[in-house]
PDB file of C-alpha atoms and ligand atoms in Angstrom:
ATOM      1  CA  UNK X 246      27.159 -14.011  11.044  1.00  0.00           C
ATOM      2  CA  UNK X 247      27.810 -10.330  11.686  1.00  0.00           C
ATOM      3  CA  UNK X 248      28.221  -9.229  15.257  1.00  0.00           C
ATOM      4  CA  UNK X 249      26.632  -5.804  14.983  1.00  0.00           C
ATOM      5  CA  UNK X 250      24.936  -4.803  18.217  1.00  0.00           C
ATOM      6  CA  UNK X 251      21.399  -3.693  17.416  1.00  0.00           C
ATOM      7  CA  UNK X 252      19.157  -1.944  19.947  1.00  0.00           C
ATOM      8  CA  UNK X 253      16.038  -3.980  20.548  1.00  0.00           C
ATOM      9  CA  UNK X 254      12.635  -2.504  19.894  1.00  0.00           C
ATOM     10  CA  UNK X 255      10.221  -2.550  22.837  1.00  0.00           C
ATOM     11  CA  UNK X 256       7.904  -5.488  22.043  1.00  0.00           C
ATOM     12  CA  UNK X 257       4.385  -4.212  21.464  1.00  0.00           C
ATOM     13  CA  UNK X 258       5.490  -0.575  21.777  1.00  0.00           C
ATOM     14  CA  UNK X 259       8.033   0.288  19.082  1.00  0.00           C
ATOM     15  CA  UNK X 260       9.575  -1.084  15.888  1.00  0.00           C
ATOM     16  CA  UNK X 261      12.979  -0.666  14.292  1.00  0.00           C
ATOM     17  CA  UNK X 262      11.948   0.803  10.944  1.00  0.00           C
ATOM     18  CA  UNK X 263      14.175   0.806   7.879  1.00  0.00           C
ATOM     19  CA  UNK X 264      11.680   2.358   5.452  1.00  0.00           C
ATOM     20  CA  UNK X 265       7.944   2.670   4.844  1.00  0.00           C
ATOM     21  CA  UNK X 266       6.571   3.659   1.439  1.00  0.00           C
ATOM     22  CA  UNK X 267       3.943   2.999  -1.213  1.00  0.00           C
ATOM     23  CA  UNK X 268       4.973   1.133  -4.351  1.00  0.00           C
ATOM     24  CA  UNK X 269       3.933  -1.623  -6.726  1.00  0.00           C
ATOM     25  CA  UNK X 270       4.275  -5.154  -5.390  1.00  0.00           C
ATOM     26  CA  UNK X 271       6.914  -6.840  -7.525  1.00  0.00           C
ATOM     27  CA  UNK X 272       6.534 -10.406  -6.246  1.00  0.00           C
ATOM     28  CA  UNK X 273       4.056 -13.062  -5.143  1.00  0.00           C
ATOM     29  CA  UNK X 274       0.485 -13.467  -6.371  1.00  0.00           C
ATOM     30  CA  UNK X 275      -0.066  -9.812  -5.405  1.00  0.00           C
ATOM     31  CA  UNK X 276       2.360  -8.779  -8.148  1.00  0.00           C
ATOM     32  CA  UNK X 277       1.421  -5.501  -9.805  1.00  0.00           C
ATOM     33  CA  UNK X 278      -0.855  -4.253  -7.051  1.00  0.00           C
ATOM     34  CA  UNK X 279      -0.248  -0.971  -5.220  1.00  0.00           C
ATOM     35  CA  UNK X 280       1.088  -1.887  -1.800  1.00  0.00           C
ATOM     36  CA  UNK X 281       2.423  -0.199   1.308  1.00  0.00           C
ATOM     37  CA  UNK X 282       5.794  -1.657   2.251  1.00  0.00           C
ATOM     38  CA  UNK X 283       6.927  -1.678   5.866  1.00  0.00           C
ATOM     39  CA  UNK X 284      10.566  -2.717   5.968  1.00  0.00           C
ATOM     40  CA  UNK X 285      11.770  -3.571   9.453  1.00  0.00           C
ATOM     41  CA  UNK X 286      15.373  -3.571  10.489  1.00  0.00           C
ATOM     42  CA  UNK X 287      17.660  -6.488  10.967  1.00  0.00           C
ATOM     43  CA  UNK X 288      17.520 -10.124  10.244  1.00  0.00           C
ATOM     44  CA  UNK X 289      18.388 -13.476  11.741  1.00  0.00           C
ATOM     45  CA  UNK X 290      20.033 -14.601   8.452  1.00  0.00           C
ATOM     46  CA  UNK X 291      22.723 -13.338   6.064  1.00  0.00           C
ATOM     47  CA  UNK X 292      21.901 -14.585   2.559  1.00  0.00           C
ATOM     48  CA  UNK X 293      24.657 -14.347  -0.051  1.00  0.00           C
ATOM     49  CA  UNK X 294      22.316 -12.690  -2.580  1.00  0.00           C
ATOM     50  CA  UNK X 295      20.424 -10.425  -0.152  1.00  0.00           C
ATOM     51  CA  UNK X 296      19.185  -7.336  -2.013  1.00  0.00           C
ATOM     52  CA  UNK X 297      18.237  -5.388   1.111  1.00  0.00           C
ATOM     53  CA  UNK X 298      21.361  -5.555   3.266  1.00  0.00           C
ATOM     54  CA  UNK X 299      20.716  -1.960   4.325  1.00  0.00           C
ATOM     55  CA  UNK X 300      17.837  -3.392   6.387  1.00  0.00           C
ATOM     56  CA  UNK X 301      20.004  -6.161   7.827  1.00  0.00           C
ATOM     57  CA  UNK X 302      23.128  -4.396   9.080  1.00  0.00           C
ATOM     58  CA  UNK X 303      24.742  -0.974   9.003  1.00  0.00           C
ATOM     59  CA  UNK X 304      22.497   0.804  11.503  1.00  0.00           C
ATOM     60  CA  UNK X 305      20.161   2.560   9.019  1.00  0.00           C
ATOM     61  CA  UNK X 306      16.915   2.512  10.997  1.00  0.00           C
ATOM     62  CA  UNK X 307      14.707   4.595  13.257  1.00  0.00           C
ATOM     63  CA  UNK X 308      12.907   3.343  16.333  1.00  0.00           C
ATOM     64  CA  UNK X 309       9.298   4.483  15.965  1.00  0.00           C
ATOM     65  CA  UNK X 310       6.251   3.857  18.085  1.00  0.00           C
ATOM     66  CA  UNK X 311       3.547   1.513  16.885  1.00  0.00           C
ATOM     67  CA  UNK X 312       1.082   4.431  16.962  1.00  0.00           C
ATOM     68  CA  UNK X 313       3.324   6.497  14.691  1.00  0.00           C
ATOM     69  CA  UNK X 314       3.728   3.575  12.318  1.00  0.00           C
ATOM     70  CA  UNK X 315      -0.038   3.080  12.138  1.00  0.00           C
ATOM     71  CA  UNK X 316      -0.486   6.785  11.303  1.00  0.00           C
ATOM     72  CA  UNK X 317       2.178   6.545   8.611  1.00  0.00           C
ATOM     73  CA  UNK X 318       0.518   3.498   7.000  1.00  0.00           C
ATOM     74  CA  UNK X 319      -2.903   5.158   7.104  1.00  0.00           C
ATOM     75  CA  UNK X 320      -1.468   8.276   5.465  1.00  0.00           C
ATOM     76  CA  UNK X 321       0.104   6.232   2.676  1.00  0.00           C
ATOM     77  CA  UNK X 322      -3.063   4.172   2.136  1.00  0.00           C
ATOM     78  CA  UNK X 323      -5.191   7.175   1.263  1.00  0.00           C
ATOM     79  CA  UNK X 324      -3.999  10.217  -0.686  1.00  0.00           C
ATOM     80  CA  UNK X 325      -5.350  11.363  -4.027  1.00  0.00           C
ATOM     81  CA  UNK X 326      -9.018  11.815  -4.799  1.00  0.00           C
ATOM     82  CA  UNK X 327     -11.366   9.424  -2.946  1.00  0.00           C
ATOM     83  CA  UNK X 328     -13.348   7.084  -5.180  1.00  0.00           C
ATOM     84  CA  UNK X 329     -14.625   3.530  -5.435  1.00  0.00           C
ATOM     85  CA  UNK X 330     -11.281   2.173  -6.652  1.00  0.00           C
ATOM     86  CA  UNK X 331      -8.968   4.424  -4.685  1.00  0.00           C
ATOM     87  CA  UNK X 332      -6.948   3.604  -1.612  1.00  0.00           C
ATOM     88  CA  UNK X 333      -4.266   0.981  -1.096  1.00  0.00           C
ATOM     89  CA  UNK X 334      -5.599  -2.259   0.399  1.00  0.00           C
ATOM     90  CA  UNK X 335      -2.383  -4.280   0.760  1.00  0.00           C
ATOM     91  CA  UNK X 336       0.382  -3.936   3.344  1.00  0.00           C
ATOM     92  CA  UNK X 337       3.603  -5.914   2.870  1.00  0.00           C
ATOM     93  CA  UNK X 338       5.713  -6.434   5.998  1.00  0.00           C
ATOM     94  CA  UNK X 339       9.265  -7.143   4.959  1.00  0.00           C
ATOM     95  CA  UNK X 340      12.838  -6.518   5.988  1.00  0.00           C
ATOM     96  CA  UNK X 341      15.155  -7.817   7.202  1.00  0.00           C
ATOM     97  CA  UNK X 342      12.991 -10.356   8.943  1.00  0.00           C
ATOM     98  CA  UNK X 343       9.770  -8.666  10.052  1.00  0.00           C
ATOM     99  CA  UNK X 344       8.572 -11.398  12.386  1.00  0.00           C
ATOM    100  CA  UNK X 345      11.452 -10.764  14.785  1.00  0.00           C
ATOM    101  CA  UNK X 346       9.182  -7.859  15.853  1.00  0.00           C
ATOM    102  CA  UNK X 347       5.877  -9.727  15.752  1.00  0.00           C
ATOM    103  CA  UNK X 348       4.403  -8.363  18.979  1.00  0.00           C
ATOM    104  CA  UNK X 349       4.588  -4.776  17.720  1.00  0.00           C
ATOM    105  CA  UNK X 350       3.299  -5.805  14.299  1.00  0.00           C
ATOM    106  CA  UNK X 351       0.291  -7.548  15.869  1.00  0.00           C
ATOM    107  CA  UNK X 352      -0.572  -4.368  17.754  1.00  0.00           C
ATOM    108  CA  UNK X 353      -0.182  -2.287  14.600  1.00  0.00           C
ATOM    109  CA  UNK X 354      -2.504  -4.589  12.661  1.00  0.00           C
ATOM    110  CA  UNK X 355      -5.143  -4.267  15.376  1.00  0.00           C
ATOM    111  CA  UNK X 356      -4.863  -0.485  15.063  1.00  0.00           C
ATOM    112  CA  UNK X 357      -5.406  -0.497  11.297  1.00  0.00           C
ATOM    113  CA  UNK X 358      -8.686  -0.871   9.340  1.00  0.00           C
ATOM    114  CA  UNK X 359      -9.890  -4.483   9.445  1.00  0.00           C
ATOM    115  CA  UNK X 360     -10.164  -4.922   5.669  1.00  0.00           C
ATOM    116  CA  UNK X 361      -6.475  -4.481   4.855  1.00  0.00           C
ATOM    117  CA  UNK X 362      -4.603  -7.566   3.639  1.00  0.00           C
ATOM    118  CA  UNK X 363      -1.225  -8.004   5.338  1.00  0.00           C
ATOM    119  CA  UNK X 364       1.439 -10.145   3.678  1.00  0.00           C
ATOM    120  CA  UNK X 365       4.641 -11.177   5.435  1.00  0.00           C
ATOM    121  CA  UNK X 366       7.830 -11.791   3.507  1.00  0.00           C
ATOM    122  CA  UNK X 367       9.416 -14.095   6.044  1.00  0.00           C
ATOM    123  CA  UNK X 368      12.638 -16.066   5.755  1.00  0.00           C
ATOM    124  CA  UNK X 369      11.147 -19.304   7.078  1.00  0.00           C
ATOM    125  CA  UNK X 370      13.571 -19.554   9.993  1.00  0.00           C
ATOM    126  CA  UNK X 371      11.432 -17.758  12.585  1.00  0.00           C
ATOM    127  CA  UNK X 372       8.749 -19.816  14.328  1.00  0.00           C
ATOM    128  CA  UNK X 373       5.378 -18.753  12.890  1.00  0.00           C
ATOM    129  CA  UNK X 374       3.453 -20.326  15.790  1.00  0.00           C
ATOM    130  CA  UNK X 375       3.251 -17.428  18.280  1.00  0.00           C
ATOM    131  CA  UNK X 376       2.256 -14.841  15.663  1.00  0.00           C
ATOM    132  CA  UNK X 377      -0.247 -17.267  14.162  1.00  0.00           C
ATOM    133  CA  UNK X 378      -1.877 -17.746  17.551  1.00  0.00           C
ATOM    134  CA  UNK X 379      -1.883 -14.008  18.281  1.00  0.00           C
ATOM    135  CA  UNK X 380      -3.770 -13.161  15.059  1.00  0.00           C
ATOM    136  CA  UNK X 381      -5.727 -16.395  14.620  1.00  0.00           C
ATOM    137  CA  UNK X 382      -8.911 -14.634  13.497  1.00  0.00           C
ATOM    138  CA  UNK X 383      -7.126 -12.561  10.869  1.00  0.00           C
ATOM    139  CA  UNK X 384      -5.324 -15.675   9.653  1.00  0.00           C
ATOM    140  CA  UNK X 385      -8.606 -17.580   9.260  1.00  0.00           C
ATOM    141  CA  UNK X 386     -10.094 -14.637   7.361  1.00  0.00           C
ATOM    142  CA  UNK X 387      -7.157 -14.578   4.925  1.00  0.00           C
ATOM    143  CA  UNK X 388      -6.175 -11.080   6.032  1.00  0.00           C
ATOM    144  CA  UNK X 389      -2.725 -12.122   7.318  1.00  0.00           C
ATOM    145  CA  UNK X 390      -0.750 -14.178   4.808  1.00  0.00           C
ATOM    146  CA  UNK X 391       2.786 -15.490   4.636  1.00  0.00           C
ATOM    147  CA  UNK X 392       5.121 -15.467   1.652  1.00  0.00           C
ATOM    148  CA  UNK X 393       7.566 -17.872   3.251  1.00  0.00           C
ATOM    149  CA  UNK X 394      11.057 -18.638   1.961  1.00  0.00           C
ATOM    150  CA  UNK X 395      12.638 -22.042   2.134  1.00  0.00           C
ATOM    151  CA  UNK X 396      16.321 -21.199   1.925  1.00  0.00           C
ATOM    152  CA  UNK X 397      18.234 -23.070  -0.794  1.00  0.00           C
ATOM    153  CA  UNK X 398      21.955 -23.953  -0.556  1.00  0.00           C
ATOM    154  CA  UNK X 399      22.996 -21.071  -2.840  1.00  0.00           C
ATOM    155  CA  UNK X 400      21.845 -18.600  -0.196  1.00  0.00           C
ATOM    156  CA  UNK X 401      24.597 -19.858   2.096  1.00  0.00           C
ATOM    157  CA  UNK X 402      21.907 -20.502   4.721  1.00  0.00           C
ATOM    158  CA  UNK X 403      20.371 -23.801   5.824  1.00  0.00           C
ATOM    159  CA  UNK X 404      16.626 -24.348   5.966  1.00  0.00           C
ATOM    160  CA  UNK X 405      15.671 -25.918   9.309  1.00  0.00           C
ATOM    161  CA  UNK X 406      12.662 -24.326  10.964  1.00  0.00           C
ATOM    162  CA  UNK X 407      11.053 -23.791   7.561  1.00  0.00           C
ATOM    163  CA  UNK X 408      10.089 -27.448   7.471  1.00  0.00           C
ATOM    164  CA  UNK X 409       8.133 -27.113  10.739  1.00  0.00           C
ATOM    165  CA  UNK X 410       6.632 -23.818   9.589  1.00  0.00           C
ATOM    166  CA  UNK X 411       5.367 -25.405   6.359  1.00  0.00           C
ATOM    167  CA  UNK X 412       2.782 -27.281   8.438  1.00  0.00           C
ATOM    168  CA  UNK X 413       1.311 -23.990   9.678  1.00  0.00           C
ATOM    169  CA  UNK X 414       0.670 -22.577   6.222  1.00  0.00           C
ATOM    170  CA  UNK X 415      -2.791 -22.144   4.751  1.00  0.00           C
ATOM    171  CA  UNK X 416      -3.923 -22.357   1.127  1.00  0.00           C
ATOM    172  CA  UNK X 417      -3.717 -18.610   0.612  1.00  0.00           C
ATOM    173  CA  UNK X 418      -0.099 -18.476   1.847  1.00  0.00           C
ATOM    174  CA  UNK X 419       2.808 -18.829  -0.583  1.00  0.00           C
ATOM    175  CA  UNK X 420       6.143 -20.637  -0.456  1.00  0.00           C
ATOM    176  CA  UNK X 421       9.127 -19.081  -2.191  1.00  0.00           C
ATOM    177  CA  UNK X 422      12.392 -20.619  -3.342  1.00  0.00           C
ATOM    178  CA  UNK X 423      15.041 -18.146  -4.508  1.00  0.00           C
ATOM    179  CA  UNK X 424      17.230 -20.074  -6.942  1.00  0.00           C
ATOM    180  CA  UNK X 425      20.856 -19.334  -7.770  1.00  0.00           C
ATOM    181  CA  UNK X 426      21.630 -22.374  -9.935  1.00  0.00           C
ATOM    182  CA  UNK X 427      20.660 -25.915 -10.912  1.00  0.00           C
ATOM    183  CA  UNK X 428      21.650 -27.243  -7.489  1.00  0.00           C
ATOM    184  CA  UNK X 429      19.108 -24.915  -5.869  1.00  0.00           C
ATOM    185  CA  UNK X 430      16.485 -25.993  -8.406  1.00  0.00           C
ATOM    186  CA  UNK X 431      17.026 -29.661  -7.571  1.00  0.00           C
ATOM    187  CA  UNK X 432      16.904 -28.835  -3.862  1.00  0.00           C
ATOM    188  CA  UNK X 433      13.558 -27.058  -4.307  1.00  0.00           C
ATOM    189  CA  UNK X 434      12.144 -29.948  -6.313  1.00  0.00           C
ATOM    190  CA  UNK X 435      13.202 -32.296  -3.532  1.00  0.00           C
ATOM    191  CA  UNK X 436      11.405 -30.180  -0.935  1.00  0.00           C
ATOM    192  CA  UNK X 437       8.222 -30.179  -3.020  1.00  0.00           C
ATOM    193  CA  UNK X 438       8.420 -33.951  -3.448  1.00  0.00           C
ATOM    194  CA  UNK X 439       9.226 -34.709   0.180  1.00  0.00           C
ATOM    195  CA  UNK X 440       6.974 -32.337   2.106  1.00  0.00           C
ATOM    196  CA  UNK X 441       3.289 -31.566   2.138  1.00  0.00           C
ATOM    197  CA  UNK X 442       2.893 -27.934   1.059  1.00  0.00           C
ATOM    198  CA  UNK X 443      -0.519 -26.639   2.174  1.00  0.00           C
ATOM    199  CA  UNK X 444      -0.079 -23.385   0.236  1.00  0.00           C
ATOM    200  CA  UNK X 445      -1.551 -23.264  -3.278  1.00  0.00           C
ATOM    201  CA  UNK X 446       1.175 -21.032  -4.704  1.00  0.00           C
ATOM    202  CA  UNK X 447       4.829 -22.008  -4.960  1.00  0.00           C
ATOM    203  CA  UNK X 448       7.168 -19.339  -6.316  1.00  0.00           C
ATOM    204  CA  UNK X 449      10.476 -20.060  -8.064  1.00  0.00           C
ATOM    205  CA  UNK X 450      12.385 -16.787  -8.148  1.00  0.00           C
ATOM    206  CA  UNK X 451      15.712 -16.460 -10.022  1.00  0.00           C
ATOM    207  CA  UNK X 452      18.543 -14.776  -8.122  1.00  0.00           C
ATOM    208  CA  UNK X 453      19.517 -11.332  -9.373  1.00  0.00           C
ATOM    209  CA  UNK X 454      23.021  -9.944  -8.782  1.00  0.00           C
ATOM    210  CA  UNK X 455      23.280  -8.442  -5.284  1.00  0.00           C
ATOM    211  CA  UNK X 456      25.521  -8.399  -2.214  1.00  0.00           C
ATOM    212  CA  UNK X 457      28.039 -11.263  -2.628  1.00  0.00           C
ATOM    213  CA  UNK X 458      26.575 -12.564  -5.896  1.00  0.00           C
ATOM    214  CA  UNK X 459      27.872 -11.069  -9.160  1.00  0.00           C
ATOM    215  CA  UNK X 460      25.754 -13.151 -11.547  1.00  0.00           C
ATOM    216  CA  UNK X 461      22.159 -14.141 -11.222  1.00  0.00           C
ATOM    217  CA  UNK X 462      20.193 -17.036 -12.716  1.00  0.00           C
ATOM    218  CA  UNK X 463      18.853 -16.418 -16.221  1.00  0.00           C
ATOM    219  CA  UNK X 464      15.014 -16.448 -16.014  1.00  0.00           C
ATOM    220  CA  UNK X 465      14.820 -18.153 -19.434  1.00  0.00           C
ATOM    221  CA  UNK X 466      16.992 -21.002 -18.181  1.00  0.00           C
ATOM    222  CA  UNK X 467      14.790 -21.409 -15.123  1.00  0.00           C
ATOM    223  CA  UNK X 468      11.696 -21.317 -17.344  1.00  0.00           C
ATOM    224  CA  UNK X 469      13.092 -24.131 -19.493  1.00  0.00           C
ATOM    225  CA  UNK X 470      13.758 -26.312 -16.427  1.00  0.00           C
ATOM    226  CA  UNK X 471      10.234 -25.733 -15.079  1.00  0.00           C
ATOM    227  CA  UNK X 472       8.644 -26.555 -18.443  1.00  0.00           C
ATOM    228  CA  UNK X 473      10.807 -29.613 -18.984  1.00  0.00           C
ATOM    229  CA  UNK X 474       9.727 -31.007 -15.604  1.00  0.00           C
ATOM    230  CA  UNK X 475       6.122 -29.790 -16.001  1.00  0.00           C
ATOM    231  CA  UNK X 476       6.360 -28.350 -12.475  1.00  0.00           C
ATOM    232  CA  UNK X 477       3.231 -26.761 -11.063  1.00  0.00           C
ATOM    233  CA  UNK X 478       5.030 -23.670  -9.761  1.00  0.00           C
ATOM    234  CA  UNK X 479       5.093 -19.992 -10.664  1.00  0.00           C
ATOM    235  CA  UNK X 480       8.221 -18.452 -12.188  1.00  0.00           C
ATOM    236  CA  UNK X 481       8.599 -15.189 -10.324  1.00  0.00           C
ATOM    237  CA  UNK X 482      11.012 -12.561 -11.603  1.00  0.00           C
ATOM    238  CA  UNK X 483      10.989  -9.447  -9.401  1.00  0.00           C
ATOM    239  CA  UNK X 484       9.129  -6.984 -11.606  1.00  0.00           C
ATOM    240  CA  UNK X 485      10.013  -3.924  -9.500  1.00  0.00           C
ATOM    241  CA  UNK X 486      13.594  -4.375 -10.733  1.00  0.00           C
ATOM    242  CA  UNK X 487      12.341  -4.120 -14.313  1.00  0.00           C
ATOM    243  CA  UNK X 488      10.156  -1.102 -13.533  1.00  0.00           C
ATOM    244  CA  UNK X 489      12.912   0.767 -11.653  1.00  0.00           C
ATOM    245  CA  UNK X 490      16.252  -0.625 -12.888  1.00  0.00           C
ATOM    246  CA  UNK X 491      19.246   0.330 -10.784  1.00  0.00           C
ATOM    247  CA  UNK X 492      17.126   1.593  -7.873  1.00  0.00           C
ATOM    248  CA  UNK X 493      17.337  -0.347  -4.621  1.00  0.00           C
ATOM    249  CA  UNK X 494      15.372   1.726  -2.079  1.00  0.00           C
ATOM    250  CA  UNK X 495      11.710   2.581  -1.938  1.00  0.00           C
ATOM    251  CA  UNK X 496      10.648   0.108  -4.633  1.00  0.00           C
TER     252      UNK X 496
HETATM  253  S1  SF4 G  83      16.471 -13.436   5.003  1.00  0.00           S
HETATM  254 FE1  SF4 G  83      15.995 -11.815   3.542  1.00  0.00          FE
HETATM  255  S2  SF4 G  83      16.603  -9.897   4.555  1.00  0.00           S
HETATM  256 FE2  SF4 G  83      17.552 -11.590   5.696  1.00  0.00          FE
HETATM  257  S3  SF4 G  83      19.606 -11.743   4.816  1.00  0.00           S
HETATM  258 FE3  SF4 G  83      18.267 -13.213   3.722  1.00  0.00          FE
HETATM  259  S4  SF4 G  83      17.494 -12.079   1.924  1.00  0.00           S
HETATM  260 FE4  SF4 G  83      18.355 -10.555   3.361  1.00  0.00          FE
END
């Protein structure tokens, strides 16, 4: 683990913000939909294939107030000519690990229009319980959803808390396995066989080259494994990397 000293945000008052922008969601069952991304700084893990290390270490962040963040999200959600199909309805909280700053996020969500759908790309190793309890009504209404990783061995991390967090998931949440090789695939199959997964959608996402990983997993190879085993999962390449090849920020 790195030993970088990171200033702490004031819980409920500020966030450490890496970037905030509008783009097309490249993953999950929201794939293809215009989405506002809120990328928060720093993470409790250090995955070998992390494709957003600039939001994990290196000090590239600004501390902003929750009120300023809410204004920024509102500004990004509108824009253009108003009409029945205009406006962005989805907000993706990502990072880094966004839920390290859950108190400020909860306040931001309360300050935003009630109809927005908030998804959380969370690494699985932060206890979902306190945030769940804080936004219980929004969770029940399907307006706060988790896309939760279970870390496979190829990440260099070890899934522990993820197995407790699985029990807190709802049908509309999603579980994601990022797979570097056949060993990761077998690990993911074992998790599916050995644990109740309340979420309807399970994502198998092939690793793409990033950080300490020079070669990814060929999506066609992963597809053949899934079909051979007749697994009821969704193969999930990251389509933003096809739309904007070579770009790593603001996508
Ligand atoms: S959990 Fe996500 S942000 Fe954190 S190191 Fe792993 S891939 Fe990067």
